[in-house]
C-alpha positions as a printed Julia matrix, in Angstrom:
185×3 Matrix{Float64}:
  20.26   -8.11  -17.86
  22.72  -10.15  -16.24
  22.81  -10.76  -12.22
  24.72   -8.55  -10.21
  28.07   -9.58   -8.89
  28.6   -10.64   -5.6
  32.33   -9.04   -5.41
  32.68   -5.25   -4.03
  29.27   -4.31   -5.38
  28.41   -1.23   -3.29
  30.06   -2.34    0.04
  30.33    1.6     0.68
  27.97    4.15    1.1
  27.33    7.79   -0.53
  29.15    9.62    2.29
  32.06    7.31    2.21
  32.39    7.89   -1.51
  31.92   11.56   -0.95
  34.69   11.56    1.9
  37.35    9.6    -0.1
  36.67   12.31   -2.98
  36.95   14.9    -0.71
  40.5    13.68    0.6
  41.94   13.29   -3.07
  41.11   16.99   -3.57
  41.53   19.06   -0.71
  44.36   16.53    1.09
  45.94   16.06   -2.23
  45.89   12.26   -1.19
  46.37    9.69   -3.76
  43.83    7.58   -5.29
  44.98    4.15   -3.99
  45.66    5.57   -0.39
  42.14    6.83   -0.61
  40.89    3.5    -1.47
  42.66    1.78    1.01
  41.48    4.32    3.75
  37.91    4.33    2.74
  37.11    0.9     1.24
  36.03    2.45   -2.19
  37.49    0.43   -5.07
  40.23    2.52   -6.65
  38.54    2.27  -10.24
  35.36    3.76   -8.93
  37.47    6.52   -7.4
  39.54    6.94  -10.62
  36.83    6.91  -12.61
  34.8    10.11  -10.5
  38.03   11.92  -10.47
  38.6    11.63  -14.08
  35.2    12.7   -14.87
  33.8     9.26  -16.05
  31.36    9.15  -13.5
  29.6    11.46  -11.21
  27.54   11.08   -8.07
  24.1    11.43   -9.37
  24.73    8.48  -11.73
  23.29    5.01  -10.56
  25.88    1.72  -10.74
  25.12   -0.41  -13.57
  24.13   -0.4   -17.24
  21.5     2.51  -18.01
  17.98    1.09  -18.04
  16.96   -0.42  -21.33
  13.16    1.39  -20.94
  13.21    4.87  -19.52
  11.97    5.11  -15.8
   8.74    7.29  -17.17
   7.46    4.84  -19.75
   8.24    2.04  -17.36
   5.94    3.2   -14.64
   3.64    3.96  -17.09
   3.44    0.46  -18.44
   3.09   -1.09  -14.8
   0.58    1.2   -13.66
  -1.47    0.31  -16.77
  -1.13   -3.29  -15.85
  -1.92   -2.6   -12.53
  -4.99   -0.92  -13.57
  -5.69   -3.9   -16.04
  -5.94   -6.36  -13.08
  -7.7    -4.42  -10.79
 -10.41   -4.02  -13.59
 -10.47   -7.76  -13.85
  -8.17   -8.47  -16.68
  -5.08  -10.22  -15.0
  -1.95  -11.03  -16.89
   0.46  -13.5   -16.78
   4.38  -12.89  -16.6
   4.7   -14.14  -20.1
   1.59  -11.62  -21.54
   3.11   -8.87  -19.4
   6.67   -9.24  -20.91
   5.3    -9.63  -24.52
   3.21   -6.41  -24.04
   6.31   -4.53  -23.08
   8.38   -5.96  -26.23
   5.68   -4.76  -28.37
   5.96   -1.29  -26.73
   9.81   -1.54  -27.29
   9.3    -1.97  -31.01
   6.57    0.65  -31.49
   8.62    3.18  -29.45
  11.94    1.71  -31.46
  14.03    1.66  -28.48
  17.27    0.09  -28.59
  17.53   -2.54  -25.98
  19.54   -5.54  -25.51
  16.38   -7.94  -25.46
  16.43  -10.83  -27.56
  13.82  -10.59  -30.05
  13.23   -7.05  -28.26
  11.24   -8.79  -25.61
  12.5    -8.91  -21.99
  13.51  -11.85  -20.33
  13.73  -13.15  -16.86
  16.48  -10.86  -15.58
  14.54   -7.94  -16.77
  11.14   -9.18  -14.66
  13.53  -10.12  -11.55
  14.81   -6.66  -11.46
  11.35   -4.85  -12.62
   9.9    -6.71   -9.67
  12.84   -5.14   -7.35
  11.99   -1.95   -8.33
   8.16   -2.07   -8.3
   7.21   -4.49   -5.6
   3.49   -3.41   -6.07
   3.49   -5.44   -9.4
   1.64   -8.4    -8.75
   1.09  -10.66  -11.55
  -1.75  -13.7   -10.9
  -3.15  -15.99  -13.22
  -6.69  -15.59  -14.19
  -9.45  -17.43  -12.8
 -11.85  -18.81  -14.88
 -15.04  -17.13  -14.64
 -17.34  -15.39  -16.89
 -17.6   -11.49  -17.67
 -20.61  -10.79  -15.71
 -19.41  -12.77  -12.65
 -15.99  -10.65  -12.78
 -18.27   -7.28  -13.18
 -20.29   -8.64  -10.38
 -17.35   -9.28   -7.84
 -15.77   -5.56   -7.97
 -15.53   -3.56   -4.48
 -18.13   -0.88   -5.92
 -20.78   -3.61   -6.86
 -20.24   -5.5    -3.52
 -20.44   -2.57   -1.54
 -23.68   -1.5    -3.25
 -25.46   -4.6    -2.74
 -24.73   -4.25    1.07
 -26.0    -1.03    1.13
 -29.22   -2.24   -0.69
 -29.59   -4.86    1.7
 -29.25   -3.24    4.51
 -31.55   -0.41    3.47
 -34.27   -3.25    2.58
 -33.75   -4.79    5.9
 -34.51   -1.39    7.91
 -37.34   -0.52    5.13
 -39.28   -4.18    5.92
 -38.12   -3.78    9.87
 -36.24   -7.08    9.74
 -33.65   -5.69   12.37
 -32.9    -8.18   15.09
 -35.27  -10.88   13.38
 -33.22  -13.34   11.55
 -35.61  -15.88   11.59
 -37.79  -14.17    9.3
 -34.83  -13.73    6.4
 -34.94  -16.64    4.05
 -31.98  -17.44    1.58
 -33.02  -18.99   -1.49
 -32.56  -19.36   -5.55
 -34.32  -20.49   -8.04
 -33.3   -24.02   -8.46
 -36.23  -26.14   -7.7
 -38.64  -23.71   -8.45
 -39.34  -24.65  -12.38
 -42.7   -26.12  -11.77
 -44.1   -22.97  -10.41
 -45.68  -20.79  -12.24
């Protein structure tokens, strides 16, 4: 996807466009005069008047991947990250390319794999998509740091402190692990 031009790109709102089209139809104003009065480009007004465009259309090229499919892909990627399986940007784009090939979608992607421009536009559409690099740790450690597991640990700890009547007695609580205890049996 090419980057957006910095020219007259949408320097008007939808109401201005509607008012200009209404002036052309009701007041029989010329397209050129309506363009000068409203600030909407003449080519845009011409496209709307001749039926090549309508108010429901978004500006720019049609999406390569339908919105529903793209949202489903992003939601699954977010779920994978939350489950402890983070994706890199490159891996994510390759997975999208695989899906494009499987669905046989007509795209302008080179080798059916999206590039940096697609990534940038996707991040604008879905700011909730956050890709982080994976931290080197074992699967058990990842499972042990899930929110439910950590919350269960602290709930159990609180229950044990209450059962042993250790509330308000921090001097009676010891923290230790198995290091240094290998000679004891």
